[in-house]
XYZ file of C-alpha atoms in Angstrom:
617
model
C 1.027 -1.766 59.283
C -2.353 -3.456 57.721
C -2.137 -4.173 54.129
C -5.026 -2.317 54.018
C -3.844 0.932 55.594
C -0.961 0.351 53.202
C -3.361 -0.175 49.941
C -5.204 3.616 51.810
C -1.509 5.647 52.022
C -0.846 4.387 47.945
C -4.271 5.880 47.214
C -5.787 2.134 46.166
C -9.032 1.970 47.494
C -9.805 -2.030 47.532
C -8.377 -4.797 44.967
C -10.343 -4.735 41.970
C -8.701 -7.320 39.300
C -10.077 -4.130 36.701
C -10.444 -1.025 38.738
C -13.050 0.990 36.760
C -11.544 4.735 35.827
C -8.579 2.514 34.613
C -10.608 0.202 32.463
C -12.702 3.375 31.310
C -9.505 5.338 30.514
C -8.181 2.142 28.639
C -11.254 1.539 26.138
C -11.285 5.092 25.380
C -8.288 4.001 23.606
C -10.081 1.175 22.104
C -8.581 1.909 18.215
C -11.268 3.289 16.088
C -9.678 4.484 13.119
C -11.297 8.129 12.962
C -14.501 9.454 14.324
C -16.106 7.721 10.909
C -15.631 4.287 12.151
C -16.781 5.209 15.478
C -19.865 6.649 13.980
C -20.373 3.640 11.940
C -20.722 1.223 15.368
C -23.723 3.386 15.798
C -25.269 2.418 12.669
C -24.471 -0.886 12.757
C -26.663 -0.503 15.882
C -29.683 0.774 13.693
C -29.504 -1.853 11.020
C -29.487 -4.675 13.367
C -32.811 -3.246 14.960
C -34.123 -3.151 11.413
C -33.642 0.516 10.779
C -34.507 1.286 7.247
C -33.436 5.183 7.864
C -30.154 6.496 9.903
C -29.634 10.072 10.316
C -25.954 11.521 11.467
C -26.855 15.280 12.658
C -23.768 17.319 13.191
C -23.801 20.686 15.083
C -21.542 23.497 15.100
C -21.572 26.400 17.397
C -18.660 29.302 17.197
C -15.740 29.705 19.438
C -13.209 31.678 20.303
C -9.925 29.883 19.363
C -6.461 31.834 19.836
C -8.481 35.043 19.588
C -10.276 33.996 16.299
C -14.025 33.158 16.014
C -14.181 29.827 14.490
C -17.052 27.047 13.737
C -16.300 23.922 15.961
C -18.161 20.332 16.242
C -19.979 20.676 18.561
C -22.672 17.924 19.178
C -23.168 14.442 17.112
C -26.308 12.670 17.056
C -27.279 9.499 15.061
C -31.041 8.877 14.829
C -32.870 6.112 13.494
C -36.284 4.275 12.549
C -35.237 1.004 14.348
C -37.047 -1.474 16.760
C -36.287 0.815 19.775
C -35.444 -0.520 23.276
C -37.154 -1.149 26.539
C -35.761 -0.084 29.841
C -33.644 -3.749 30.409
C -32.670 -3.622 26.470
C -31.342 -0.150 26.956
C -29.760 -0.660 29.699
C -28.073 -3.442 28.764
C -27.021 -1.954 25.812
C -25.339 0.779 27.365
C -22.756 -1.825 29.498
C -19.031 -2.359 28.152
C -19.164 -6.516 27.054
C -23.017 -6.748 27.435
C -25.580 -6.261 24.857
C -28.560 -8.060 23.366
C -26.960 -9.812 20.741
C -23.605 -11.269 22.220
C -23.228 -14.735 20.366
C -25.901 -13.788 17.976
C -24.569 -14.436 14.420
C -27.399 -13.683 12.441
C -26.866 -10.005 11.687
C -23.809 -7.421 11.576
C -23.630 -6.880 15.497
C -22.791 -9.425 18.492
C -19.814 -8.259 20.095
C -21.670 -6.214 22.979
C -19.308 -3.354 22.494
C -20.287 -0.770 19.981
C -21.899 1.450 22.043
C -20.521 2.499 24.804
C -16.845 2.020 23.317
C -17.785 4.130 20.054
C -19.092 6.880 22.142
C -16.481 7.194 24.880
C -13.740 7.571 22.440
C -15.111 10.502 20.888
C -16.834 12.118 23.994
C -17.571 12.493 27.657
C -20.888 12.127 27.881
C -23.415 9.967 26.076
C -27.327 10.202 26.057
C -29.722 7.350 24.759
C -33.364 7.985 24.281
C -35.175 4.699 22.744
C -39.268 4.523 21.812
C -41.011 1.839 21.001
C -44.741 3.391 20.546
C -43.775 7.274 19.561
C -40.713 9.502 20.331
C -42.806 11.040 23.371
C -42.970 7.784 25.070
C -39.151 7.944 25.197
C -37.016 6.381 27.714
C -33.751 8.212 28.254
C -30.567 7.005 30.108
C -27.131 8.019 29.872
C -22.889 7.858 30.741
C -21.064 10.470 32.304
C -16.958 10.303 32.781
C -17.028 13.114 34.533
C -18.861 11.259 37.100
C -17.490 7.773 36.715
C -14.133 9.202 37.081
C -15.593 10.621 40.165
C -16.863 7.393 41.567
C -20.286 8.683 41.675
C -21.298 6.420 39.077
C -20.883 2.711 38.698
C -24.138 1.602 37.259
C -25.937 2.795 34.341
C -28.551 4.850 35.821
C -32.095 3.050 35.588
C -33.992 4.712 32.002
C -36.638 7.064 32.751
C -39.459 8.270 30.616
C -38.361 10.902 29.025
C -39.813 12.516 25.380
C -36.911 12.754 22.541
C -35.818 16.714 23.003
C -37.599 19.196 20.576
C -34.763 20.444 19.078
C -33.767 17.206 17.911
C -37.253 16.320 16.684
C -37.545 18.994 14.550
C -34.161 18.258 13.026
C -35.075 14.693 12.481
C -36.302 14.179 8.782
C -39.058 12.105 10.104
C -39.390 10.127 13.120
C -40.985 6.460 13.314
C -42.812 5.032 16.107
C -40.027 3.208 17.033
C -36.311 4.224 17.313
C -33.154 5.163 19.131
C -31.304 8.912 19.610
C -28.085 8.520 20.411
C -26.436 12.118 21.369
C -22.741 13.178 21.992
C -22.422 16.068 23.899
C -19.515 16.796 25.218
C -16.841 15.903 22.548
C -13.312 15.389 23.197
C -12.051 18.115 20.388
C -8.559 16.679 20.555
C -10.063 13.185 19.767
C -12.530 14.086 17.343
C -10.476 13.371 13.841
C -12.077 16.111 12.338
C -13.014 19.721 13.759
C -15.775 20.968 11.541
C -19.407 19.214 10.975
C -19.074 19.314 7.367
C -15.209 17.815 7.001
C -16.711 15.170 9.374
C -19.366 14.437 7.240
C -17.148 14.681 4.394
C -15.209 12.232 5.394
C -17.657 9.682 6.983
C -19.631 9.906 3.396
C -16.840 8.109 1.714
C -16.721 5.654 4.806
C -20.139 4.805 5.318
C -20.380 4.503 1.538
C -18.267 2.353 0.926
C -19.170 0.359 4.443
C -22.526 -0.517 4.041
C -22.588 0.091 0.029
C -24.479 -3.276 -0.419
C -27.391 -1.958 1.693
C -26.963 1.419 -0.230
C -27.143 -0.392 -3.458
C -30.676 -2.469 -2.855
C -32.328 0.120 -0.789
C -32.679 -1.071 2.688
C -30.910 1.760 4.557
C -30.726 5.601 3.493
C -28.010 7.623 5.493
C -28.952 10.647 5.599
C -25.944 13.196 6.730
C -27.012 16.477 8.122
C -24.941 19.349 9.721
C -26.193 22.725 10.867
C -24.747 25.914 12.631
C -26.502 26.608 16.247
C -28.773 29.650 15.373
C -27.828 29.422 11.709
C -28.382 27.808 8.712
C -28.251 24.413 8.042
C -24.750 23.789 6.240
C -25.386 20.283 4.261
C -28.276 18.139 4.161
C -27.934 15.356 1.789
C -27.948 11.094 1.978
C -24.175 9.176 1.933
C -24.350 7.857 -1.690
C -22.953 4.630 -2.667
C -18.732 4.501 -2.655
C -18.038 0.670 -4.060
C -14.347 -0.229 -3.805
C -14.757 -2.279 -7.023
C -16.435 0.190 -8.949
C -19.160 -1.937 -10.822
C -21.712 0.451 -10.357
C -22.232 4.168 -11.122
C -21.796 6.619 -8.281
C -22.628 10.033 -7.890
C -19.591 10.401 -5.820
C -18.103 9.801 -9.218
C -16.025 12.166 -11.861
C -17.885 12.098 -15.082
C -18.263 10.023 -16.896
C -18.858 7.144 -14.081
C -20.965 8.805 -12.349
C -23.406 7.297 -15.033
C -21.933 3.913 -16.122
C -19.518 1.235 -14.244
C -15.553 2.368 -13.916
C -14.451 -1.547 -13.410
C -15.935 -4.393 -15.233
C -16.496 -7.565 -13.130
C -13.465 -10.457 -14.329
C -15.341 -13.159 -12.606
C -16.059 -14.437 -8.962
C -16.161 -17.913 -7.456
C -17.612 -19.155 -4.601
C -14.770 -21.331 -1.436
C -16.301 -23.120 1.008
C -14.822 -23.509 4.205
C -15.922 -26.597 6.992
C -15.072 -25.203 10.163
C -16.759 -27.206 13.177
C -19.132 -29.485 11.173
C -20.323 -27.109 9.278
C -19.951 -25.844 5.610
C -19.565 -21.984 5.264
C -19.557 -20.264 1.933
C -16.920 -17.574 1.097
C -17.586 -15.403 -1.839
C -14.779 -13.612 -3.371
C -15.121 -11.455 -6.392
C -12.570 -9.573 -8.483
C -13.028 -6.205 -11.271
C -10.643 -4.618 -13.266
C -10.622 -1.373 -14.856
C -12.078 -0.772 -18.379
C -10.216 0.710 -20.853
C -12.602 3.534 -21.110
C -10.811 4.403 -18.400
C -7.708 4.865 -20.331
C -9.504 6.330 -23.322
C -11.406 9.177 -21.032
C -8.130 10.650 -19.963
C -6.731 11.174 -23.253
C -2.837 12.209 -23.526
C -3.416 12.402 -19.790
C -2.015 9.817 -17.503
C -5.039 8.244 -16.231
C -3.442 8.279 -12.838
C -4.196 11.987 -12.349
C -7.797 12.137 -13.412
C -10.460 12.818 -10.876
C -11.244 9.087 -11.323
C -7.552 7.735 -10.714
C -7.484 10.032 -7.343
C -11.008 8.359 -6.311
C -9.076 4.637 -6.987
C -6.100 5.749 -5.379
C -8.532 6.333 -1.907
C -10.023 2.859 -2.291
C -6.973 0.411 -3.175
C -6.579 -2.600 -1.402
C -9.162 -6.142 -0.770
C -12.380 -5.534 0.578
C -13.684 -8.110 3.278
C -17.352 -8.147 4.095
C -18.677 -9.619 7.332
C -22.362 -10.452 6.883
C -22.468 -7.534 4.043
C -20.722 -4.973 5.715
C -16.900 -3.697 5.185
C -14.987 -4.578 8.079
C -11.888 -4.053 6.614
C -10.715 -2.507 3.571
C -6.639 -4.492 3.250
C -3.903 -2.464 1.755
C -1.472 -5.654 2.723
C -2.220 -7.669 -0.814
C -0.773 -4.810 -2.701
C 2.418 -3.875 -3.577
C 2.897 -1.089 -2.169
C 4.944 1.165 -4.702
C 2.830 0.602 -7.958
C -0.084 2.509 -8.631
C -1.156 0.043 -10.972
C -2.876 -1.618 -7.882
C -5.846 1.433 -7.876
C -6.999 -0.692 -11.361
C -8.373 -3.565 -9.546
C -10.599 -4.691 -7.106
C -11.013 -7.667 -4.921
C -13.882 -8.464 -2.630
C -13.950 -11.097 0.223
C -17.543 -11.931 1.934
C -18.121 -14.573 4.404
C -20.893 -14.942 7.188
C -20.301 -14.255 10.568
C -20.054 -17.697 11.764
C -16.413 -17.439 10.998
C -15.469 -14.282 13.296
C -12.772 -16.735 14.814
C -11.096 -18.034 11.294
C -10.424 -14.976 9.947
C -10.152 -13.041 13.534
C -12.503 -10.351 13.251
C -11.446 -8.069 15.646
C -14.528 -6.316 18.717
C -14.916 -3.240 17.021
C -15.093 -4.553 13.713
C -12.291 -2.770 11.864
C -9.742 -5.758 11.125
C -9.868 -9.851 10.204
C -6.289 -10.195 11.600
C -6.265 -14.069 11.042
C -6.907 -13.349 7.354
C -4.523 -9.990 6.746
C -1.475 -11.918 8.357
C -1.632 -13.952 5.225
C -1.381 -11.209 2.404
C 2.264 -11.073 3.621
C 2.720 -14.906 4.481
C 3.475 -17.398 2.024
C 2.535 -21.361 2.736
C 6.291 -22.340 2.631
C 7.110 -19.868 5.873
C 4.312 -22.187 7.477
C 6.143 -25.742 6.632
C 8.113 -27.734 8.138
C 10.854 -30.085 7.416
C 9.365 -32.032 3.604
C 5.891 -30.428 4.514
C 4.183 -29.953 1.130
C 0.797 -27.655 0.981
C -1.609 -30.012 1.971
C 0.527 -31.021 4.841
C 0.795 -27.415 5.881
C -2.991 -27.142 6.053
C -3.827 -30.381 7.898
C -1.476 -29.764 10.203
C -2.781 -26.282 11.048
C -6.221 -27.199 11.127
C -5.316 -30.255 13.849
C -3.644 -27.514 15.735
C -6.836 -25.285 15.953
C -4.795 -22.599 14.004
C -7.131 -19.970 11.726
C -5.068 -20.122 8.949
C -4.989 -23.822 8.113
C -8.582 -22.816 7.083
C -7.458 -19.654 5.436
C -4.885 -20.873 3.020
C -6.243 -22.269 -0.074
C -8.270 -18.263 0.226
C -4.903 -16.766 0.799
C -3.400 -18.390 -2.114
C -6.373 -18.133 -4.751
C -6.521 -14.499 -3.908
C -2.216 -14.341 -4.681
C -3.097 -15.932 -8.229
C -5.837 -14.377 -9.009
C -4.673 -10.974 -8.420
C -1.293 -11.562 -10.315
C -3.770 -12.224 -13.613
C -5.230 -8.780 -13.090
C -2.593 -7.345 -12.949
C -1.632 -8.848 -16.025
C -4.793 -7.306 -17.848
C -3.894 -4.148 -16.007
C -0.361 -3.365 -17.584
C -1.723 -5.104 -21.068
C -3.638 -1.718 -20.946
C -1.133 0.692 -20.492
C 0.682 -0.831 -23.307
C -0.315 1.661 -25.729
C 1.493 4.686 -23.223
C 4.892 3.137 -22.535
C 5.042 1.910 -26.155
C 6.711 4.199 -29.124
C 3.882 7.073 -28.698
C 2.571 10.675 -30.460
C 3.562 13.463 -28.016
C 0.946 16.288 -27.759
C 2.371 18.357 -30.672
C 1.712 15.221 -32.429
C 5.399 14.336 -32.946
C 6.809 10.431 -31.608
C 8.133 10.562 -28.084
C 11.480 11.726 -27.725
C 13.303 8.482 -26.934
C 11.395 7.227 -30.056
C 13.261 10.256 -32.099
C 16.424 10.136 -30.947
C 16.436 5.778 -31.594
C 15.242 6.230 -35.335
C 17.755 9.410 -35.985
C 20.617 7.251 -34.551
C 19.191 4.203 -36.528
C 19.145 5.822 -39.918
C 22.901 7.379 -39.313
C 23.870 4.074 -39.001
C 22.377 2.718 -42.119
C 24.003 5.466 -43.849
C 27.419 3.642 -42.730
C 26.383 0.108 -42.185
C 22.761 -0.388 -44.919
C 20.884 -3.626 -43.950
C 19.568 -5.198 -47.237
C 15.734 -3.834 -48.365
C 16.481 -1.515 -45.405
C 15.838 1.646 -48.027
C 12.306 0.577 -49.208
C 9.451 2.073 -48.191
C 6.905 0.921 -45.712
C 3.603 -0.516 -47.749
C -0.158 -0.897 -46.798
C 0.142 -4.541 -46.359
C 3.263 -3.601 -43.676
C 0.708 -1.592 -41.830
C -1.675 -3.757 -41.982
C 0.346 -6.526 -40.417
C 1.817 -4.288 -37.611
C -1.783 -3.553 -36.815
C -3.127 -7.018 -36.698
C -0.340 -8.074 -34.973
C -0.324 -5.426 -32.235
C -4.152 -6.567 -31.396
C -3.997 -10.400 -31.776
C -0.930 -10.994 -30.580
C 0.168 -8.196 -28.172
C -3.518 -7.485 -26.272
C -3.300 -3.053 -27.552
C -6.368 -1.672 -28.084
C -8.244 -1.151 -31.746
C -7.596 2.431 -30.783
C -3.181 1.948 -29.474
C -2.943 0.025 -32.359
C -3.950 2.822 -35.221
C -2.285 5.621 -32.860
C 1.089 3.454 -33.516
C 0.558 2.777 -37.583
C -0.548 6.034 -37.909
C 2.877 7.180 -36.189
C 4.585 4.995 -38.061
C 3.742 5.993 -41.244
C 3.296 10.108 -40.580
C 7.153 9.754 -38.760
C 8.562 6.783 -41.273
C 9.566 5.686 -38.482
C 12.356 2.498 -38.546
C 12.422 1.138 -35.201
C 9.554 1.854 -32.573
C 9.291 0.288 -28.746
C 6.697 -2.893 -27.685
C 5.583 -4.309 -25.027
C 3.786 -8.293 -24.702
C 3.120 -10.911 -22.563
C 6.024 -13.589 -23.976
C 5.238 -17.542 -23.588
C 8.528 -17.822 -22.244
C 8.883 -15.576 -19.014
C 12.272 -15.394 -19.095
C 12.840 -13.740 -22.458
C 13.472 -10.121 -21.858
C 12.970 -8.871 -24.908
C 12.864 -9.457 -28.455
C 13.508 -8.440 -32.042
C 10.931 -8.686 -34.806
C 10.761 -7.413 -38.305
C 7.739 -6.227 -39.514
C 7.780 -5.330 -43.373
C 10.630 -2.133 -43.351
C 9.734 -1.570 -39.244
C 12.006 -3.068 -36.566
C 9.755 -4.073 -33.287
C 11.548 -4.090 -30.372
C 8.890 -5.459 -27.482
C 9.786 -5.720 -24.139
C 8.584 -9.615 -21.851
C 6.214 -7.883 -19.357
C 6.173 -11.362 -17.602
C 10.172 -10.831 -17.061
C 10.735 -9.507 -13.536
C 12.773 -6.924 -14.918
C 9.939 -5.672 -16.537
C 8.214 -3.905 -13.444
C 11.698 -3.088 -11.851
C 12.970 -1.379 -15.010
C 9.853 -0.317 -16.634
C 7.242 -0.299 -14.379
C 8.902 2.079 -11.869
C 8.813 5.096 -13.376
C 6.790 4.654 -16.872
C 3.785 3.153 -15.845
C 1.105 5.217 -17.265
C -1.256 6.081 -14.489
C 1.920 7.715 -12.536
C 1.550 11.181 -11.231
C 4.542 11.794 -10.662
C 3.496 15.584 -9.572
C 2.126 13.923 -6.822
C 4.901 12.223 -5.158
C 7.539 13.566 -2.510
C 11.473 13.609 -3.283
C 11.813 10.424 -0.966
C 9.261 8.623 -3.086
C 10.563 9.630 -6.326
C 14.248 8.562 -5.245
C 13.127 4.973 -3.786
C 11.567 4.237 -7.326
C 14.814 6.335 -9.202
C 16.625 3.522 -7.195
C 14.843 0.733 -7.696
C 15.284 1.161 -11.430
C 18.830 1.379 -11.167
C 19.258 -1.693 -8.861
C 17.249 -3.315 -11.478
C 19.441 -2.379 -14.265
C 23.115 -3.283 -12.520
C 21.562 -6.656 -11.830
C 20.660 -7.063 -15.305
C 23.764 -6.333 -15.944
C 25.510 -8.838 -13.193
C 23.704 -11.713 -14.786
C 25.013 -11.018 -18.342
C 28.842 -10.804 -16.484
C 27.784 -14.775 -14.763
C 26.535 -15.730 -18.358
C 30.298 -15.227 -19.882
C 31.659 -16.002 -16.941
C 29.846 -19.845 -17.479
C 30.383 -19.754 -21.198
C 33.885 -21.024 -21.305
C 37.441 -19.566 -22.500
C 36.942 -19.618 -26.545
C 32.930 -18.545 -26.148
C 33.543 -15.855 -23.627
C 36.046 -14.097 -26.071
C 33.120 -14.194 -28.290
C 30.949 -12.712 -26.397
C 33.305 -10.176 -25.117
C 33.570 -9.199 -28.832
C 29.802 -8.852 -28.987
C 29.869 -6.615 -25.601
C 32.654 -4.489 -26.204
C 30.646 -3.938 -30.508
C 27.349 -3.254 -28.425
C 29.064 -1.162 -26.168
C 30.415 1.226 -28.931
C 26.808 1.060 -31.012
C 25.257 2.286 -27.641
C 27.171 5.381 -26.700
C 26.803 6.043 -30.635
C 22.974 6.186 -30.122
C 23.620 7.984 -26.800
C 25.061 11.256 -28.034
C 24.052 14.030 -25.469
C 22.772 16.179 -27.979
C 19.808 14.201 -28.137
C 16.781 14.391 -25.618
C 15.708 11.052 -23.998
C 12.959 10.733 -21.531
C 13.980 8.706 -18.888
């Protein structure tokens, strides 16, 4: 038998090296993250043809679903005020790979893609009407599945003159001379992310916001979001407002009271430059932190579980802008337990001439060469007596990305590890000795001084008895704000405790010169300080776990809550193990010594443990 009589019997028809319905079928499962970021391809469109207005119009109609009449997405259309097309332009434009602008890197498009590949994973059928000299001197063309799948269309049809349909005309806010109407209209409901027109809208809002927030911000593009009922009313109608990741400028997306002034104040920025095939490409990174307004606004509240925590919680991670647009918003530079990280922001923004170094991906949504670093350090890179130079010459001679990526990768490690500094310096005023809302010290700070003055009782330390003075205060107070980082307003909230409660003994936390102290004792007038090294690894493990003041602990499942219950216990027993190697290295007549001190330790703690007493843990 003939091959080819064998190729007819399998059902092949001819040898194609990518057989069409395959290849279509494959980039409908191209990886768009949500209908959002497929949406957004289509506005990237608009802003490379100099759009200065994009509309997203959303349209519901009611169906019948499991014998209930519900709304349902029905059509999506993005509009704009661009350049337009002519007939070869739009043509192009509408082929998988082709385009206009492929190896164009002047602008936020290039990759020939967006498209076609945005549309087809969202719907069956897409429509593009483009004017260059008034919406009814339209030309219209379009792709059909249905008919490709078919094999009764290979080619996009040749564009026709055809006016921009009435009904989206008079939905338009206002239609320039020149433009593009791109229309969805038969959508894939189980690929859509989102059902309704106004979740969708919802939800691309904080997207698009955040995406193109720097065009937002200085006024060259106005997204307008519209969705509407078929033969009803029109259900929002309203322009994406600005959703900045490092919160340095008021939003009105924002809880009060950011919505009027900054959430994060900028720490500082710096400018890398990168040479990359003879030429010198800048990098701009930037980094914010929050300000402690943030901390004062919530109050006896952990700031965690304001409106503004949840809003920092949805935007955690390093932002990395490709000619000004988000590409990429990277969760992998965080660690991934603490929501501490919501506090800062970073921002990465280099030009498109370095798609390749940091691996930006065709549809825009990753720089792969650039994320595989958050998790790699240098040293994983070496080889044999390779130091970090070596690593990044060596790279570079092998055409690797990241030998260009590394000095980034590690100024962006450092650099966040100092904000987070700043970040638990200004929760130190929560996890220190505190007033509970009835006004009363914490528990664990109750139960420490009632232990601590039974024990005078038996065992009185000289001048123990005497009461604290102005001049004590006074010193505590200085001390907490020049020394320790607390706040003007931390620092009265503890005096104040401390002389309402007479307290004896209250709970610190610094940054210690010497990272490997874990904590230490201080005497302050008639006031024991104990303060706690928050540059001592045990500080996050033991500490940081569960007390960390922006933790909504509400919010977290039983799995969660048990990881973090046992990281703090792992973190305690190998506090623990090092103290048994320390006698263990101290020698016969010191180790008895420090048995001694155990087993007199021992006995003072399950004194100051009695059950009867209430400890937070």
């Amino acid at each position: 038998m003939a091959q080819t009589e064998q190729y007819e019997l399998a059902g092949i028809v001819g040898a194609e090296i990518i057989p069409l319905r395959l290849a279509i079928t494959a980039m409908r499962d191209s990886g768009y993250k949500n209908t959002a970021y497929a949406i957004a391809e289509l506005i990237d469109n608009a802003i490379q043809a100099s759009a200065t207005t994009v509309e997203v119009l959303c349209m519901e109609k009611r169906e019948t679903v499991s014998t209930r009449a519900r709304r349902r997405l029905h059509e999506i259309a993005v509009l704009d005020d661009g350049s337009g097309m002519d007939a070869a332009t739009l043509r192009t434009a509408l082929q998988f790979g082709n385009g206009t602008r492929l190896g164009d890197r002047s602008g936020i498009g290039r990759f020939g893609m967006g498209l076609p590949n945005a549309s087809i994973s969202q719907t069956r059928k897409v429509d593009v009407w483009s004017w260059q000299n008034g919406p009814y001197n339209a030309i219209h063309t379009h792709i059909d599945l249905d008919a490709i799948e078919a094999g009764t269309m290979r080619d996009v049809p040749e564009p026709e003159h055809q006016p921009v349909p009435h009904r989206w005309r008079d939905l338009s806010g206002g239609l320039g001379i020149s433009g593009t109407l791109v229309v969805w209209s038969e959508l894939d409901i189980d690929r859509l992310t989102w059902k309704s027109a106004t979740h969708t809208l919802q939800k691309t809002e904080q997207i698009v916001g955040r995406i193109y927030r720097r065009f937002i911000v200085d006024g060259s593009v106005t997204i307008r979001l519209f969705a509407k009922e078929e033969g009803a009313d029109v259900l929002q109608d309203r322009s994406a407002v600005l959703n900045d990741p490092l919160y340095l400028s008021p939003s009105l997306a924002m809880p009060k009271p950011f919505d009027t002034k900054p959430m994060f104040e900028l720490v500082f920025d710096e400018q890398q430059e990168i040479e990359y095939n003879g030429d010198i490409h800048p990098v701009t990174v930037r980094y914010s932190v929050a300000t402690e307004a943030t901390t004062a606004e919530a109050g006896t509240q952990d700031r965690g579980q304001t409106g503004y925590g949840r809003h920092a919680a949805d935007n955690v991670g390093v932002s990395v802008l490709r000619a000004g647009r988000e590409i990429m918003l990277d969760q992998g530079w965080c660690i991934g337990y603490d929501p501490r990280e919501r506090w800062w922001g970073a921002e990465v923004a280099f030009p498109p001439t370095l798609d390749e170094i940091f691996g930006v991906t065709n549809n825009k949504q990753a720089a792969t060469h650039f994320a595989e670093l958050a998790t790699t350090e240098w040293q994983q890179l070496a080889e044999d007596g390779e130091l970090f130079i070596d690593v990044v010459n060596r790279l570079k001679e092998d055409r690797d990305p990241r030998g260009w990526l590394l000095e980034l990768a590690d100024s962006i490690k450092r650099n966040l590890e100092q904000l987070r500094k700043r970040i638990k310096a200004q929760g130190a005023g929560n996890r220190s000795s505190k007033r509970t809302r009835h006004g009363d010290a914490d528990d664990v700070t109750t139960a420490v001084n009632k232990r601590w003055k039974e024990r005078s009782r038996q065992r009185p330390i000289e001048g123990e008895d005497r009461p604290t003075t102005a001049i004590d205060i006074e010193e505590i107070q200085s001390d907490l704000t020049m020394n320790k980082n607390y706040s003007d307003a931390d620092a009265k909230e503890l005096v104040s405790l401390i002389h309402d409660a007479e307290l004896k003994v209250v709970f610190l936390e610094a940054d210690f010169t010497n990272r490997f102290e874990l904590f230490n004792v201080e005497i302050k007038g008639n006031v024991t300080e104990i303060t706690f090294n928050r540059q001592h690894p045990a500080f996050d493990d033991v500490f940081g776990t569960l007390a960390t003041v922006e933790e909504d602990v509400s919010g977290l499942s039983k799995e969660e809550i048990a990881e973090r219950l046992s990281r703090a216990i792992n973190a305690v027993k190998i506090t623990f193990a090092a103290w048994a190697r320390y006698e263990r290295e101290a020698g016969i007549d010191r180790a008895k010594a420090l048995q001694k001190v155990r087993y007199d330790w021992g006995q003072l703690a399950a004194n100051f443990l009695l059950p009867e007493d209430p400890l937070v843990i």
